[in-house]
Amino acid sequence: MSVNQREIGRRTLFAEIRRHGRIPRISLSEHTGISRATVTTITAELLREGLIEEVTSESGDKDARRGRPKVDLKVRGDARLIAGAKISNRSVSLVLLDFEGRQLADHEVELEQTANEASDLASILAGHVGDLAAKVGRGLVDVSGFGLGIAGIVDAPRGFVHWSPSLTSRNVEFGQILTDTLSIPVFLDNDANLVAMAEKSFGLGQGHSDFIVVTIESGVGMGVVIGDEIYRGTRGCGAEFGHTKVQLEGALCRCGQRGCLEAYVADYALLREAMSASGGQDSRQVDELLEAAKHGDAVAGSIVERAGRMFAMGLANLVNIFDPELIILAGEQMQASHLYAEEVIEVMRKLIVQVDKAPPEVVVHKWGNQMWARGAAAYALDNVSELALQEMKEHVA
Amino acid sequence: MSVNQREIGRRTLFAEIRRHGRIPRISLSEHTGISRATVTTITAELLREGLIEEVTSESGDKDARRGRPKVDLKVRGDARLIAGAKISNRSVSLVLLDFEGRQLADHEVELEQTANEASDLASILAGHVGDLAAKVGRGLVDVSGFGLGIAGIVDAPRGFVHWSPSLTSRNVEFGQILTDTLSIPVFLDNDANLVAMAEKSFGLGQGHSDFIVVTIESGVGMGVVIGDEIYRGTRGCGAEFGHTKVQLEGALCRCGQRGCLEAYVADYALLREAMSASGGQDSRQVDELLEAAKHGDAVAGSIVERAGRMFAMGLANLVNIFDPELIILAGEQMQASHLYAEEVIEVMRKLIVQVDKAPPEVVVHKWGNQMWARGAAAYALDNVSELALQEMKEHVA
């Protein structure tokens, strides 16, 4: 067995153990096609490293032939602590997972302002991850990895933020700054990508290899899964949806361009419409506007209806371009429900190329920020597992 | 060596030989990591099957150690004949390749009408492929595979045409009809996908793993290459571009919907604009309109300019969504040059999300129909090679 084969074997077996929760050695061999002898060797290494552990089944479930308790393997929860966080407009949601992916603690904190200096935000996050670990009697230093989801244009493999509403500067090596400040491995990605990953790992995307997640918060985000992988584009700024254009030279967007989808469907877009219709007198909030639209207010109705149609047009373009199996509309704010409405999805269905096959399924998944943070933690967990297996390679070799 | 390993080895080595043109056995082993003994066994099988042949290098290039001529392996051109065709509006372009991919003959024929019954079109094509083969003294029966590119919405793996301007009916098992009529294996795909494949195999996409090809003829087509593969979507109608919407409830499209990109940039869209501006008096053709626009005609200028801006908006949306390395604008008609103009690409650059990285490269590749047909033939060549290797498996096993 070459070093390379052993490394692949280790990765394959560990992934299989994680996937099954608990599994006997013999099934590992059957599922992966790796010989029993190699399974025994590799699992012994994983046990020695403390990454997995043996658990004995209940006495009722004995190995019939030998009359002794069946021994399963499972990931050892205590092996690592993993943190994940999602930065929203003015708050941070954090969760702490063990190495099995079980949630141990969560934490929710306010931010004083939306956009922060990168180094300030890194310090703030370091403090909060420390506080989170303290909830289970541990410290920041005990955390093996931190996953962070942030809005904006993020080159995840490089940990580079082209632009984010949470940062005062553009073009920030934010991954490096976080790693330096927290002194633990940090894994950074666009928040919508992490939601897509979470949907794939433990949400509505389970069992689907090709789907799109559209997130609606203060902006519109997108995560695209193609062939079981997050699609990232070649410059690290792929899968942008909120700033695709739905109207040539249309409404002015906060990004400085015109006609972006967000300039029609974001909260600020609805508010400025109401303001312009009233000559600057309308001081209603978004939830009030939506409520008024429901109760027959003509101006509010017109504003909300156009947002829905523009959103449907954007979705229809995604369907035409990707032809996905499934679209998941994810978000925590109830106020996006006008965009999730059946009327909107029906408009989308009319705007896609008509073939004699059912259009892709569209499902709505209302997430709390805790779930976004769990997606970030799941991303870190994958990466920490990979690091643990790599470190092992060095020990053993 | 298991049957499966042998099959993979055969495929790997054959692909490597094809890629290199000619290559000695020892390099095959070095490049693929397959042992010399296995390379010897497998290449002996391929030689026996007549799929490859040995060629002796020039005397000047002797193996220094042994003083005897160096022997390379190459694909045997005579092993198979492959035909490819592209159906345009009112014509069919055909090419004949040998198994090495060398073009042996071409053929260009007119069609009496744009849309035909599937069985009629199959008969017409059978005749033309026969005529094509006759140009090298062979017949339809000597052709091992036929690749066909057709406009419309095609589920390539199933050979199913949801809709095509070349067919009078929707939802046609056209691949099966062609196979039955020609009595040889037929490989059908959307024409823009085949152009993308051709760009990848022997055009401007060589060496690129992620790029988009946009084709402009009477309609606007798209082929997307992600991770070296054509992206097809999950219902076989992915990568549709011409009917993405650039205007909510905009201009009426021939597809019956409103606001499609084609409804602004296709020939018929330009002509109806001119017609409407003149109260039905303008009888100019597209080339005349374009010429007039160049010479300062205000109406023609306005029509052409808007088409360019809508096209730029559509392209910008593709860049935002895919973040490709490269966009290839392909087409044969000189009259699409107003859409390929530098001004249009510049508008696109302004409409994409701005990051501190260069926007994707946009290149124009003016193709004749012969090149589209070569793309179709290349697709058939890949599939026929695969079939040949599979048949071999049965012989040998």
Coordinates of C-alpha atoms in Angstrom, one line a residue, chain A:
Chain A
M1 CA 0.0 0.0 0.0
S2 CA 1.6 3.3 -1.1
V3 CA 1.5 6.4 1.0
N4 CA -1.0 7.8 -1.4
Q5 CA -3.3 4.8 -1.2
R6 CA -3.1 4.8 2.6
E7 CA -4.0 8.5 2.6
I8 CA -7.0 7.9 0.3
G9 CA -8.0 4.9 2.4
R10 CA -7.9 6.9 5.6
R11 CA -10.0 9.7 4.1
T12 CA -12.5 7.3 2.6
L13 CA -12.9 5.3 5.8
F14 CA -13.2 8.3 8.1
A15 CA -15.8 9.9 5.8
E16 CA -17.7 6.6 5.8
I17 CA -17.6 6.4 9.6
R18 CA -18.8 10.0 9.9
R19 CA -21.6 9.4 7.4
H20 CA -22.9 6.3 9.2
G21 CA -22.7 7.6 12.8
R22 CA -21.7 4.2 13.9
I23 CA -20.6 1.3 11.8
P24 CA -18.8 -2.1 12.3
R25 CA -15.4 -2.7 10.6
I26 CA -16.8 -5.4 8.4
S27 CA -19.4 -3.0 6.9
L28 CA -16.7 -0.4 6.3
S29 CA -14.9 -3.0 4.2
E30 CA -18.1 -4.0 2.4
H31 CA -19.1 -0.4 1.6
T32 CA -15.8 0.9 0.5
G33 CA -14.3 -2.1 -1.2
I34 CA -11.1 -1.7 1.0
S35 CA -9.8 -5.0 2.2
R36 CA -10.5 -6.1 5.8
A37 CA -6.8 -6.1 6.6
T38 CA -6.4 -2.5 5.5
V39 CA -9.6 -1.5 7.3
T40 CA -8.1 -3.0 10.5
T41 CA -4.8 -1.2 10.0
I42 CA -6.2 2.2 9.2
T43 CA -8.9 2.2 11.9
A44 CA -6.2 1.2 14.4
E45 CA -4.4 4.4 13.4
L46 CA -7.5 6.5 13.7
L47 CA -8.2 5.0 17.1
R48 CA -4.6 5.7 18.2
E49 CA -5.0 9.3 17.1
G50 CA -8.2 9.6 19.1
L51 CA -10.2 10.7 16.0
I52 CA -12.6 7.7 16.3
E53 CA -13.6 5.4 19.1
E54 CA -15.1 2.0 19.6
V55 CA -18.6 1.6 21.0
T56 CA -20.2 -1.6 22.1
S57 CA -23.7 -2.3 21.0
E58 CA -26.5 -3.0 23.6
S59 CA -26.3 -6.5 24.9
G60 CA -29.4 -7.5 22.9
D61 CA -27.6 -6.9 19.7
K62 CA -24.8 -9.4 20.1
D63 CA -22.8 -11.0 17.3
A64 CA -24.9 -14.1 16.9
R65 CA -22.0 -16.4 15.8
R66 CA -19.6 -15.6 18.6
G67 CA -22.0 -14.5 21.3
R68 CA -20.0 -11.4 22.2
P69 CA -21.1 -7.8 22.0
K70 CA -20.8 -6.2 18.5
V71 CA -18.3 -3.4 18.3
D72 CA -19.0 -0.3 16.2
L73 CA -16.7 2.5 15.2
K74 CA -17.8 6.2 15.5
V75 CA -16.2 9.6 15.3
R76 CA -15.0 10.6 18.8
G77 CA -17.0 13.7 19.7
D78 CA -14.4 14.9 22.2
A79 CA -11.6 14.9 19.6
R80 CA -12.1 18.5 18.5
L81 CA -14.2 21.6 19.2
I82 CA -15.5 23.5 16.2
A83 CA -17.0 27.0 16.1
G84 CA -19.1 28.5 13.4
A85 CA -20.5 32.0 13.0
K86 CA -22.6 34.0 10.6
I87 CA -22.4 37.8 10.5
S88 CA -25.7 39.5 9.8
N89 CA -26.4 43.1 9.4
R90 CA -25.9 44.1 13.0
S91 CA -25.4 40.8 14.9
V92 CA -23.3 37.7 15.0
S93 CA -24.7 34.2 15.6
L94 CA -22.3 31.6 16.8
V95 CA -22.5 27.8 17.5
L96 CA -20.1 25.4 19.0
L97 CA -20.0 21.8 17.7
D98 CA -18.1 18.7 18.8
F99 CA -16.2 16.5 16.4
E100 CA -19.4 14.5 15.8
G101 CA -21.2 17.6 14.7
R102 CA -23.4 17.8 17.8
Q103 CA -24.2 21.3 18.9
L104 CA -22.8 22.1 22.4
A105 CA -23.5 25.8 22.8
D106 CA -24.7 28.8 20.9
H107 CA -24.2 32.5 21.4
E108 CA -25.9 35.6 19.9
V109 CA -24.4 39.1 20.1
E110 CA -25.1 42.5 18.7
L111 CA -22.7 44.6 16.6
E112 CA -22.5 48.3 17.2
Q113 CA -22.3 49.0 13.5
T114 CA -22.8 47.2 10.2
A115 CA -19.4 47.8 8.7
N116 CA -16.2 47.4 10.7
E117 CA -12.5 47.6 10.2
A118 CA -11.2 44.1 9.4
S119 CA -8.9 44.0 12.4
D120 CA -11.6 45.3 14.8
L121 CA -14.1 42.7 13.5
A122 CA -11.5 40.0 14.0
S123 CA -10.9 41.0 17.6
I124 CA -14.6 41.2 18.2
L125 CA -15.0 37.7 16.8
A126 CA -12.1 36.3 18.8
G127 CA -13.8 37.5 21.9
H128 CA -17.1 36.0 21.0
V129 CA -15.6 32.6 20.0
G130 CA -13.8 32.7 23.4
D131 CA -17.1 33.4 25.2
L132 CA -18.7 30.6 23.2
A133 CA -16.1 28.1 24.3
A134 CA -16.4 29.4 27.9
K135 CA -20.0 28.2 27.9
V136 CA -18.6 24.6 27.9
G137 CA -15.8 25.4 30.3
R138 CA -13.1 25.8 27.6
G139 CA -11.2 28.6 25.9
L140 CA -10.5 30.0 22.4
V141 CA -7.3 28.0 22.4
D142 CA -9.3 24.7 22.7
V143 CA -11.2 25.4 19.5
S144 CA -9.7 23.5 16.5
G145 CA -11.3 25.5 13.8
F146 CA -13.6 28.4 13.1
G147 CA -15.9 28.7 10.1
L148 CA -17.3 32.1 9.2
G149 CA -20.0 33.1 6.8
I150 CA -20.0 36.7 5.6
A151 CA -22.1 38.5 3.0
G152 CA -20.4 39.8 -0.1
I153 CA -17.9 38.6 -2.7
V154 CA -15.6 36.1 -1.1
D155 CA -12.8 34.1 -2.7
A156 CA -13.1 31.2 -0.2
P157 CA -10.1 29.1 -1.1
R158 CA -7.9 32.3 -0.6
G159 CA -9.9 33.6 2.4
F160 CA -10.0 36.9 0.5
V161 CA -12.9 39.3 0.7
H162 CA -13.4 41.4 -2.5
W163 CA -16.2 43.3 -0.9
S164 CA -18.5 42.8 2.1
P165 CA -21.1 45.0 3.7
S166 CA -19.6 43.9 7.1
L167 CA -16.2 45.4 6.3
T168 CA -15.2 49.1 5.8
S169 CA -12.5 48.2 3.2
R170 CA -12.5 46.3 0.0
N171 CA -9.9 43.7 -1.0
V172 CA -9.1 42.4 2.5
E173 CA -7.1 39.2 3.3
F174 CA -9.7 38.6 6.0
G175 CA -9.0 34.9 6.4
Q176 CA -5.4 35.6 7.2
I177 CA -6.3 38.5 9.6
L178 CA -8.8 36.2 11.4
T179 CA -6.2 33.3 11.6
D180 CA -3.6 35.7 13.0
T181 CA -6.0 37.2 15.6
L182 CA -7.7 34.0 16.7
S183 CA -4.5 31.9 16.4
I184 CA -6.6 28.9 15.2
P185 CA -7.5 27.8 11.6
V186 CA -10.2 29.9 10.1
F187 CA -12.4 29.0 7.1
L188 CA -14.2 31.8 5.5
D189 CA -16.9 31.8 2.8
N190 CA -19.7 33.7 1.4
D191 CA -22.7 33.2 3.7
A192 CA -25.0 31.9 0.9
N193 CA -22.4 29.3 0.0
L194 CA -22.4 28.1 3.6
V195 CA -26.2 27.9 3.6
A196 CA -26.0 25.8 0.4
M197 CA -23.4 23.5 2.1
A198 CA -25.7 23.3 5.2
E199 CA -28.7 22.4 3.0
K200 CA -26.6 19.7 1.4
S201 CA -25.2 18.3 4.6
F202 CA -28.2 18.4 6.9
G203 CA -31.0 20.3 5.2
L204 CA -33.4 20.1 2.2
G205 CA -30.5 19.5 -0.3
Q206 CA -29.7 16.1 1.1
G207 CA -29.6 13.6 -1.7
H208 CA -29.6 16.3 -4.4
S209 CA -26.5 16.8 -6.5
D210 CA -27.6 19.9 -8.4
F211 CA -29.5 22.6 -6.7
I212 CA -29.6 26.3 -6.1
V213 CA -30.1 28.1 -2.8
V214 CA -31.3 31.7 -2.9
T215 CA -31.0 33.6 0.4
I216 CA -33.0 36.7 1.2
E217 CA -31.9 39.0 4.0
S218 CA -30.9 42.6 3.5
G219 CA -29.4 41.5 0.2
V220 CA -30.1 38.6 -2.1
G221 CA -27.5 35.8 -2.1
M222 CA -27.0 32.6 -4.0
G223 CA -25.2 29.3 -3.5
V224 CA -25.0 26.9 -6.4
V225 CA -24.3 23.2 -6.0
I226 CA -23.3 21.4 -9.2
G227 CA -22.3 17.7 -9.0
D228 CA -22.4 17.8 -5.2
E229 CA -19.9 20.7 -5.0
I230 CA -20.3 24.4 -4.4
Y231 CA -19.7 26.2 -7.6
R232 CA -17.4 29.1 -7.1
G233 CA -16.4 30.4 -10.5
T234 CA -12.9 31.2 -11.5
R235 CA -12.1 34.5 -9.8
G236 CA -13.9 33.5 -6.6
C237 CA -16.8 35.8 -7.3
G238 CA -19.1 33.4 -9.1
A239 CA -22.7 32.6 -8.4
E240 CA -23.7 36.2 -7.9
F241 CA -27.4 36.7 -8.1
G242 CA -28.4 39.9 -6.3
H243 CA -26.5 42.1 -8.8
T244 CA -27.6 40.4 -12.0
K245 CA -29.5 42.9 -14.0
V246 CA -33.3 42.7 -14.4
Q247 CA -33.7 46.0 -16.1
L248 CA -31.3 47.8 -18.4
E249 CA -30.5 51.2 -16.9
G250 CA -33.1 50.5 -14.2
A251 CA -33.3 51.5 -10.5
L252 CA -30.1 52.7 -8.8
C253 CA -28.5 50.0 -6.6
R254 CA -26.4 50.5 -3.5
C255 CA -23.5 49.0 -5.5
G256 CA -23.6 52.0 -7.8
Q257 CA -24.9 50.2 -10.8
R258 CA -28.4 50.3 -12.2
G259 CA -31.1 47.7 -12.6
C260 CA -29.7 45.1 -10.2
L261 CA -32.2 42.6 -8.8
E262 CA -31.5 43.9 -5.3
A263 CA -32.5 47.4 -6.4
Y264 CA -36.0 46.1 -6.8
V265 CA -36.4 43.5 -4.0
A266 CA -34.2 44.6 -1.1
D267 CA -35.8 46.3 1.9
Y268 CA -34.3 49.6 1.0
A269 CA -35.7 49.4 -2.5
L270 CA -39.3 48.9 -1.1
L271 CA -38.8 51.8 1.3
R272 CA -37.6 54.3 -1.2
E273 CA -40.5 53.4 -3.5
A274 CA -42.9 54.2 -0.7
M275 CA -41.0 57.3 0.1
S276 CA -41.1 58.5 -3.5
A277 CA -44.8 57.8 -3.9
S278 CA -45.6 59.9 -0.9
G279 CA -43.2 62.8 -1.7
G280 CA -41.0 61.9 1.2
Q281 CA -43.8 61.6 3.7
D282 CA -44.0 57.8 4.1
S283 CA -42.2 56.7 7.2
R284 CA -43.5 53.1 7.2
Q285 CA -41.1 50.2 7.8
V286 CA -41.0 47.2 5.5
D287 CA -43.1 45.0 7.7
E288 CA -45.8 47.8 7.8
L289 CA -45.6 48.1 4.0
L290 CA -46.1 44.4 3.6
E291 CA -49.0 44.4 6.0
A292 CA -50.6 47.3 4.2
A293 CA -50.2 45.5 0.9
K294 CA -52.1 42.5 2.3
H295 CA -54.9 44.8 3.4
G296 CA -55.4 46.4 0.0
D297 CA -53.3 49.5 0.2
A298 CA -52.8 50.3 -3.5
V299 CA -49.4 52.0 -3.3
A300 CA -48.0 49.3 -1.0
G301 CA -49.6 46.6 -3.1
S302 CA -48.0 48.0 -6.3
I303 CA -44.5 48.2 -4.6
V304 CA -44.7 44.6 -3.3
E305 CA -46.1 43.2 -6.5
R306 CA -43.4 44.6 -8.6
A307 CA -40.7 43.3 -6.3
G308 CA -42.2 39.8 -6.6
R309 CA -42.3 39.9 -10.4
M310 CA -38.7 41.1 -10.6
F311 CA -37.7 38.3 -8.3
A312 CA -39.7 35.8 -10.3
M313 CA -37.9 37.0 -13.5
G314 CA -34.5 36.6 -11.8
L315 CA -35.4 33.1 -10.6
A316 CA -36.7 32.2 -14.1
N317 CA -33.3 33.2 -15.6
L318 CA -31.5 31.0 -13.1
V319 CA -33.8 28.1 -14.1
N320 CA -33.2 28.7 -17.8
I321 CA -29.4 28.9 -17.3
F322 CA -28.9 26.0 -14.8
D323 CA -31.9 23.8 -15.2
P324 CA -31.6 22.6 -11.5
E325 CA -33.5 19.8 -9.8
L326 CA -34.4 22.0 -6.9
I327 CA -34.4 25.6 -5.8
I328 CA -34.3 26.3 -2.1
L329 CA -35.5 29.8 -1.0
A330 CA -33.8 30.3 2.4
G331 CA -33.9 33.1 4.8
E332 CA -34.8 33.9 8.3
Q333 CA -36.8 37.1 7.8
M334 CA -40.6 36.6 7.7
Q335 CA -40.7 39.8 5.7
A336 CA -39.3 38.0 2.7
S337 CA -42.5 35.9 2.6
H338 CA -43.9 38.1 -0.2
L339 CA -41.1 36.9 -2.4
Y340 CA -41.6 33.3 -1.4
A341 CA -45.3 33.5 -2.2
E342 CA -46.9 30.9 -4.5
E343 CA -48.0 33.8 -6.9
V344 CA -44.3 34.7 -7.3
I345 CA -43.3 31.1 -8.0
E346 CA -46.2 30.8 -10.5
V347 CA -44.8 33.8 -12.4
M348 CA -41.4 32.2 -12.4
R349 CA -42.9 29.0 -13.9
K350 CA -44.5 31.1 -16.7
L351 CA -41.2 32.8 -17.5
I352 CA -39.1 29.7 -18.0
V353 CA -38.6 27.8 -21.2
Q354 CA -41.6 25.5 -21.6
V355 CA -40.8 21.8 -22.0
D356 CA -43.0 18.8 -21.4
K357 CA -41.3 18.1 -18.1
A358 CA -42.2 19.5 -14.7
P359 CA -40.4 22.7 -13.7
P360 CA -37.8 22.4 -10.9
E361 CA -39.2 22.0 -7.4
V362 CA -39.1 25.2 -5.4
V363 CA -39.1 24.9 -1.6
V364 CA -39.0 27.5 1.1
H365 CA -36.8 26.9 4.1
K366 CA -37.0 29.5 6.8
W367 CA -33.8 29.5 8.7
G368 CA -32.7 31.2 11.9
N369 CA -29.3 32.7 12.1
Q370 CA -28.3 29.8 14.3
M371 CA -28.7 27.5 11.3
W372 CA -26.5 29.7 9.1
A373 CA -23.9 29.5 11.9
R374 CA -24.3 25.8 11.8
G375 CA -23.5 25.8 8.1
A376 CA -20.3 27.7 8.8
A377 CA -19.4 25.3 11.6
A378 CA -20.1 22.3 9.3
Y379 CA -17.7 23.9 6.7
A380 CA -15.0 24.2 9.4
L381 CA -15.7 20.7 10.6
D382 CA -15.0 19.3 7.1
N383 CA -11.8 21.3 6.9
V384 CA -10.6 20.4 10.5
S385 CA -11.2 16.7 9.7
E386 CA -9.1 17.1 6.6
L387 CA -6.3 18.8 8.7
A388 CA -6.5 16.1 11.4
L389 CA -6.1 13.4 8.8
Q390 CA -3.2 15.2 7.2
E391 CA -1.4 15.8 10.5
M392 CA -1.8 12.1 11.1
K393 CA -0.1 11.3 7.9
E394 CA 3.0 13.2 9.2
H395 CA 2.9 11.3 12.5
V396 CA 2.6 8.0 10.9
A397 CA 5.0 8.5 8.0

